[in-house]
mmCIF file of C-alpha atoms in Angstrom:
data_model
loop_
_atom_site.group_PDB
_atom_site.id
_atom_site.type_symbol
_atom_site.label_atom_id
_atom_site.label_comp_id
_atom_site.label_asym_id
_atom_site.label_seq_id
_atom_site.Cartn_x
_atom_site.Cartn_y
_atom_site.Cartn_z
ATOM 1 C CA UNK A 1 49.277 26.954 0.725
ATOM 2 C CA UNK A 2 47.970 24.811 3.574
ATOM 3 C CA UNK A 3 45.268 27.386 4.385
ATOM 4 C CA UNK A 4 44.199 27.483 0.701
ATOM 5 C CA UNK A 5 43.974 23.671 0.598
ATOM 6 C CA UNK A 6 41.802 23.573 3.727
ATOM 7 C CA UNK A 7 39.415 26.188 2.301
ATOM 8 C CA UNK A 8 39.118 24.241 -0.953
ATOM 9 C CA UNK A 9 38.510 20.966 0.892
ATOM 10 C CA UNK A 10 35.839 22.587 3.050
ATOM 11 C CA UNK A 11 34.069 23.835 -0.072
ATOM 12 C CA UNK A 12 34.072 20.360 -1.637
ATOM 13 C CA UNK A 13 32.657 18.799 1.534
ATOM 14 C CA UNK A 14 29.887 21.420 1.625
ATOM 15 C CA UNK A 15 28.891 20.683 -1.982
ATOM 16 C CA UNK A 16 28.853 16.938 -1.352
ATOM 17 C CA UNK A 17 26.746 17.429 1.769
ATOM 18 C CA UNK A 18 24.277 19.414 -0.294
ATOM 19 C CA UNK A 19 23.953 16.598 -2.835
ATOM 20 C CA UNK A 20 23.412 14.056 -0.066
ATOM 21 C CA UNK A 21 20.703 16.273 1.424
ATOM 22 C CA UNK A 22 18.711 16.357 -1.810
ATOM 23 C CA UNK A 23 19.192 12.658 -2.513
ATOM 24 C CA UNK A 24 17.935 11.692 0.926
ATOM 25 C CA UNK A 25 14.743 13.702 0.486
ATOM 26 C CA UNK A 26 14.035 12.349 -2.972
ATOM 27 C CA UNK A 27 14.646 8.756 -1.991
ATOM 28 C CA UNK A 28 12.049 8.823 0.787
ATOM 29 C CA UNK A 29 9.508 11.162 -0.810
ATOM 30 C CA UNK A 30 7.095 8.411 -1.921
ATOM 31 C CA UNK A 31 6.695 6.825 1.506
ATOM 32 C CA UNK A 32 7.712 3.369 0.324
ATOM 33 C CA UNK A 33 6.290 0.927 -2.201
ATOM 34 C CA UNK A 34 2.671 1.209 -3.257
ATOM 35 C CA UNK A 35 0.350 -1.751 -2.740
ATOM 36 C CA UNK A 36 -2.766 -2.574 -4.770
ATOM 37 C CA UNK A 37 -5.878 -2.492 -2.602
ATOM 38 C CA UNK A 38 -9.596 -3.028 -3.188
ATOM 39 C CA UNK A 39 -12.813 -2.277 -1.344
ATOM 40 C CA UNK A 40 -16.358 -3.439 -2.009
ATOM 41 C CA UNK A 41 -19.707 -3.108 -0.315
ATOM 42 C CA UNK A 42 -23.195 -4.343 -1.097
ATOM 43 C CA UNK A 43 -24.723 -2.159 1.612
ATOM 44 C CA UNK A 44 -27.381 0.379 0.677
ATOM 45 C CA UNK A 45 -25.232 3.215 -0.669
ATOM 46 C CA UNK A 46 -27.185 6.320 -1.602
ATOM 47 C CA UNK A 47 -24.393 8.789 -2.274
ATOM 48 C CA UNK A 48 -20.671 8.677 -3.055
ATOM 49 C CA UNK A 49 -18.158 11.433 -2.330
ATOM 50 C CA UNK A 50 -14.549 11.305 -3.537
ATOM 51 C CA UNK A 51 -11.959 13.831 -2.317
ATOM 52 C CA UNK A 52 -8.450 13.444 -3.721
ATOM 53 C CA UNK A 53 -5.381 15.308 -4.925
ATOM 54 C CA UNK A 54 -3.093 14.326 -7.810
ATOM 55 C CA UNK A 55 -5.295 11.358 -8.649
ATOM 56 C CA UNK A 56 -7.131 10.356 -11.813
ATOM 57 C CA UNK A 57 -10.621 9.154 -10.969
ATOM 58 C CA UNK A 58 -12.534 6.810 -13.249
ATOM 59 C CA UNK A 59 -16.130 5.771 -12.595
ATOM 60 C CA UNK A 60 -18.163 3.156 -14.450
ATOM 61 C CA UNK A 61 -20.999 0.706 -13.904
ATOM 62 C CA UNK A 62 -20.729 -2.483 -11.846
ATOM 63 C CA UNK A 63 -22.421 -5.652 -13.004
ATOM 64 C CA UNK A 64 -24.365 -6.072 -9.764
ATOM 65 C CA UNK A 65 -25.614 -3.977 -6.840
ATOM 66 C CA UNK A 66 -22.156 -3.707 -5.321
ATOM 67 C CA UNK A 67 -19.764 -0.768 -5.189
ATOM 68 C CA UNK A 68 -16.182 -1.687 -6.109
ATOM 69 C CA UNK A 69 -13.104 0.500 -5.532
ATOM 70 C CA UNK A 70 -9.569 -0.273 -6.746
ATOM 71 C CA UNK A 71 -6.622 1.884 -5.718
ATOM 72 C CA UNK A 72 -2.979 1.977 -4.607
ATOM 73 C CA UNK A 73 -1.630 3.240 -1.307
ATOM 74 C CA UNK A 74 1.444 3.266 0.918
ATOM 75 C CA UNK A 75 2.304 4.414 4.421
ATOM 76 C CA UNK A 76 2.139 8.112 3.558
ATOM 77 C CA UNK A 77 -0.530 8.176 0.856
ATOM 78 C CA UNK A 78 -3.602 6.164 1.777
ATOM 79 C CA UNK A 79 -7.395 6.314 1.728
ATOM 80 C CA UNK A 80 -9.995 6.810 4.412
ATOM 81 C CA UNK A 81 -13.081 4.930 3.172
ATOM 82 C CA UNK A 82 -16.208 5.038 5.302
ATOM 83 C CA UNK A 83 -19.964 4.520 5.036
ATOM 84 C CA UNK A 84 -22.048 6.887 7.161
ATOM 85 C CA UNK A 85 -25.373 6.290 8.863
ATOM 86 C CA UNK A 86 -26.911 8.355 6.066
ATOM 87 C CA UNK A 87 -25.675 5.785 3.522
ATOM 88 C CA UNK A 88 -23.021 8.106 2.101
ATOM 89 C CA UNK A 89 -19.804 6.405 1.042
ATOM 90 C CA UNK A 90 -16.811 8.734 1.408
ATOM 91 C CA UNK A 91 -13.424 8.094 -0.185
ATOM 92 C CA UNK A 92 -10.781 10.554 0.972
ATOM 93 C CA UNK A 93 -7.077 10.564 0.146
ATOM 94 C CA UNK A 94 -4.939 11.129 3.236
ATOM 95 C CA UNK A 95 -1.417 12.531 2.856
ATOM 96 C CA UNK A 96 0.496 11.752 6.035
ATOM 97 C CA UNK A 97 3.649 13.621 5.031
ATOM 98 C CA UNK A 98 6.259 16.015 6.279
ATOM 99 C CA UNK A 99 7.154 18.947 4.039
ATOM 100 C CA UNK A 100 10.337 17.148 2.989
ATOM 101 C CA UNK A 101 8.262 14.279 1.577
ATOM 102 C CA UNK A 102 6.918 16.574 -1.144
ATOM 103 C CA UNK A 103 10.417 17.048 -2.588
ATOM 104 C CA UNK A 104 11.094 14.737 -5.514
ATOM 105 C CA UNK A 105 9.069 13.087 -8.251
ATOM 106 C CA UNK A 106 5.431 12.033 -8.176
ATOM 107 C CA UNK A 107 4.479 8.365 -7.865
ATOM 108 C CA UNK A 108 4.161 6.507 -11.161
ATOM 109 C CA UNK A 109 0.972 7.074 -13.147
ATOM 110 C CA UNK A 110 -0.449 3.632 -12.361
ATOM 111 C CA UNK A 111 -0.381 4.428 -8.631
ATOM 112 C CA UNK A 112 -2.170 7.772 -9.090
ATOM 113 C CA UNK A 113 -5.531 6.356 -10.090
ATOM 114 C CA UNK A 114 -8.788 5.443 -8.368
ATOM 115 C CA UNK A 115 -11.237 3.166 -10.192
ATOM 116 C CA UNK A 116 -14.859 2.892 -9.070
ATOM 117 C CA UNK A 117 -17.660 0.665 -10.279
ATOM 118 C CA UNK A 118 -21.092 1.706 -9.038
ATOM 119 C CA UNK A 119 -24.596 0.208 -9.339
ATOM 120 C CA UNK A 120 -26.689 1.631 -12.153
ATOM 121 C CA UNK A 121 -29.699 3.775 -11.188
ATOM 122 C CA UNK A 122 -29.401 3.021 -7.451
ATOM 123 C CA UNK A 123 -27.447 6.094 -6.374
ATOM 124 C CA UNK A 124 -28.882 9.492 -5.547
ATOM 125 C CA UNK A 125 -25.743 11.641 -5.756
ATOM 126 C CA UNK A 126 -22.094 11.486 -6.824
ATOM 127 C CA UNK A 127 -19.534 14.168 -5.947
ATOM 128 C CA UNK A 128 -15.905 13.990 -7.120
ATOM 129 C CA UNK A 129 -13.050 16.445 -6.499
ATOM 130 C CA UNK A 130 -9.418 16.060 -7.585
ATOM 131 C CA UNK A 131 -6.376 18.081 -8.674
ATOM 132 C CA UNK A 132 -3.827 17.810 -11.489
ATOM 133 C CA UNK A 133 -5.524 14.769 -13.028
ATOM 134 C CA UNK A 134 -8.655 13.931 -15.017
ATOM 135 C CA UNK A 135 -12.107 12.799 -13.951
ATOM 136 C CA UNK A 136 -13.743 10.233 -16.226
ATOM 137 C CA UNK A 137 -17.279 8.936 -15.728
ATOM 138 C CA UNK A 138 -19.219 6.721 -18.114
ATOM 139 C CA UNK A 139 -22.836 5.496 -18.399
ATOM 140 C CA UNK A 140 -23.737 6.358 -14.806
ATOM 141 C CA UNK A 141 -27.332 7.245 -13.836
ATOM 142 C CA UNK A 142 -28.379 8.942 -10.594
ATOM 143 C CA UNK A 143 -31.705 10.172 -9.282
ATOM 144 C CA UNK A 144 -30.196 13.375 -7.900
ATOM 145 C CA UNK A 145 -27.015 15.235 -8.803
ATOM 146 C CA UNK A 146 -23.561 14.587 -10.226
ATOM 147 C CA UNK A 147 -20.868 17.100 -9.208
ATOM 148 C CA UNK A 148 -17.415 16.919 -10.835
ATOM 149 C CA UNK A 149 -14.528 19.286 -10.036
ATOM 150 C CA UNK A 150 -11.010 18.987 -11.485
ATOM 151 C CA UNK A 151 -8.411 21.655 -10.721
ATOM 152 C CA UNK A 152 -5.625 21.101 -13.213
ATOM 153 C CA UNK A 153 -7.193 18.359 -15.334
ATOM 154 C CA UNK A 154 -9.935 17.435 -17.795
ATOM 155 C CA UNK A 155 -13.468 16.355 -16.956
ATOM 156 C CA UNK A 156 -14.848 13.751 -19.339
ATOM 157 C CA UNK A 157 -18.258 12.112 -19.131
ATOM 158 C CA UNK A 158 -20.152 9.841 -21.470
ATOM 159 C CA UNK A 159 -23.897 9.137 -21.459
ATOM 160 C CA UNK A 160 -24.528 10.219 -17.873
ATOM 161 C CA UNK A 161 -28.108 10.604 -16.657
ATOM 162 C CA UNK A 162 -29.244 12.836 -13.791
ATOM 163 C CA UNK A 163 -32.569 13.311 -12.092
ATOM 164 C CA UNK A 164 -31.873 16.834 -10.869
ATOM 165 C CA UNK A 165 -28.615 18.282 -12.126
ATOM 166 C CA UNK A 166 -25.071 18.037 -13.468
ATOM 167 C CA UNK A 167 -22.502 20.493 -12.075
ATOM 168 C CA UNK A 168 -19.088 20.369 -13.746
ATOM 169 C CA UNK A 169 -16.012 22.524 -13.071
ATOM 170 C CA UNK A 170 -12.524 22.439 -14.586
ATOM 171 C CA UNK A 171 -9.494 24.701 -14.289
ATOM 172 C CA UNK A 172 -6.616 24.364 -16.760
ATOM 173 C CA UNK A 173 -8.493 21.563 -18.453
ATOM 174 C CA UNK A 174 -11.400 20.847 -20.804
ATOM 175 C CA UNK A 175 -14.973 19.781 -20.115
ATOM 176 C CA UNK A 176 -16.299 17.314 -22.679
ATOM 177 C CA UNK A 177 -19.167 14.873 -22.574
ATOM 178 C CA UNK A 178 -22.651 13.673 -23.373
ATOM 179 C CA UNK A 179 -25.758 13.877 -21.206
ATOM 180 C CA UNK A 180 -28.829 11.718 -21.647
ATOM 181 C CA UNK A 181 -31.831 13.933 -22.343
ATOM 182 C CA UNK A 182 -32.865 16.734 -24.634
ATOM 183 C CA UNK A 183 -32.092 20.424 -24.869
ATOM 184 C CA UNK A 184 -35.565 21.170 -23.496
ATOM 185 C CA UNK A 185 -34.960 19.076 -20.335
ATOM 186 C CA UNK A 186 -32.232 21.332 -18.965
ATOM 187 C CA UNK A 187 -31.796 24.865 -17.794
ATOM 188 C CA UNK A 188 -28.219 25.892 -18.532
ATOM 189 C CA UNK A 189 -25.605 28.049 -16.836
ATOM 190 C CA UNK A 190 -22.122 28.246 -18.369
ATOM 191 C CA UNK A 191 -19.079 30.280 -17.365
ATOM 192 C CA UNK A 192 -16.033 30.220 -19.622
ATOM 193 C CA UNK A 193 -12.667 31.982 -19.387
ATOM 194 C CA UNK A 194 -9.902 31.674 -21.977
ATOM 195 C CA UNK A 195 -11.731 29.036 -23.995
ATOM 196 C CA UNK A 196 -14.667 28.151 -26.253
ATOM 197 C CA UNK A 197 -18.096 26.826 -25.316
ATOM 198 C CA UNK A 198 -20.772 25.162 -27.480
ATOM 199 C CA UNK A 199 -23.547 26.016 -24.996
ATOM 200 C CA UNK A 200 -25.145 29.378 -24.189
ATOM 201 C CA UNK A 201 -24.155 31.306 -21.088
ATOM 202 C CA UNK A 202 -27.716 30.991 -19.813
ATOM 203 C CA UNK A 203 -30.910 29.151 -20.652
ATOM 204 C CA UNK A 204 -33.698 29.323 -18.084
ATOM 205 C CA UNK A 205 -36.230 26.761 -19.263
ATOM 206 C CA UNK A 206 -35.852 23.143 -18.175
ATOM 207 C CA UNK A 207 -36.609 20.986 -15.148
ATOM 208 C CA UNK A 208 -32.996 19.867 -14.647
ATOM 209 C CA UNK A 209 -29.901 22.030 -14.216
ATOM 210 C CA UNK A 210 -26.744 21.783 -16.284
ATOM 211 C CA UNK A 211 -23.991 23.977 -14.875
ATOM 212 C CA UNK A 212 -20.494 24.174 -16.362
ATOM 213 C CA UNK A 213 -17.610 26.379 -15.251
ATOM 214 C CA UNK A 214 -14.298 26.253 -17.110
ATOM 215 C CA UNK A 215 -11.193 28.417 -16.666
ATOM 216 C CA UNK A 216 -8.473 28.082 -19.312
ATOM 217 C CA UNK A 217 -10.147 25.306 -21.279
ATOM 218 C CA UNK A 218 -13.055 24.484 -23.557
ATOM 219 C CA UNK A 219 -16.597 23.280 -22.901
ATOM 220 C CA UNK A 220 -18.187 20.832 -25.330
ATOM 221 C CA UNK A 221 -21.346 19.109 -24.055
ATOM 222 C CA UNK A 222 -23.953 17.347 -26.180
ATOM 223 C CA UNK A 223 -27.387 15.890 -25.418
ATOM 224 C CA UNK A 224 -28.119 12.320 -26.503
ATOM 225 C CA UNK A 225 -31.096 9.974 -26.359
ATOM 226 C CA UNK A 226 -31.132 6.833 -24.217
#
């Protein structure tokens, strides 16, 4: 009887230890409280590159010649923001985590967002990459290229203008938007898997390039006048 009791007690202790193990990981998985941060620069920025994971990225127009960035970070999820000698502003999410920190829930939605305001018609290029969230860009004009890549989210753009090209990619999400210009302005290359597309797979004529690649989603892009 005593031996049976000891075995049963040992089993209960093991189960409780297991619960404590999981709770400890989940309680520290977010790296502490998130803090609202902002960055701005009126330096001569020619290009912007954003590299993130699990973040929604929203880009709009600033009211002056300044770039504004609003975001949240903590000790284990923070941003490396730098301006190079070539006038390229890079915004990169850094995950300073152990493997145990990935166990548990994601941060709240409000903390998983980057908001940018950029000068109109002063940038050459914009490149944005993220995962598991959407990319949204509105009324932005560049003299060069806009590149948008969302793995696990939608790409949405409204009244964007490009001097050279628009390259959009989405996996497990939709591509929808409007581009300033006419059908004749663009050569087109579209790749679609497991979805519908309102554009042809290929159109060769046009001085600018519109490239769209969507896997497990739909493509719906329209041309609009200024």
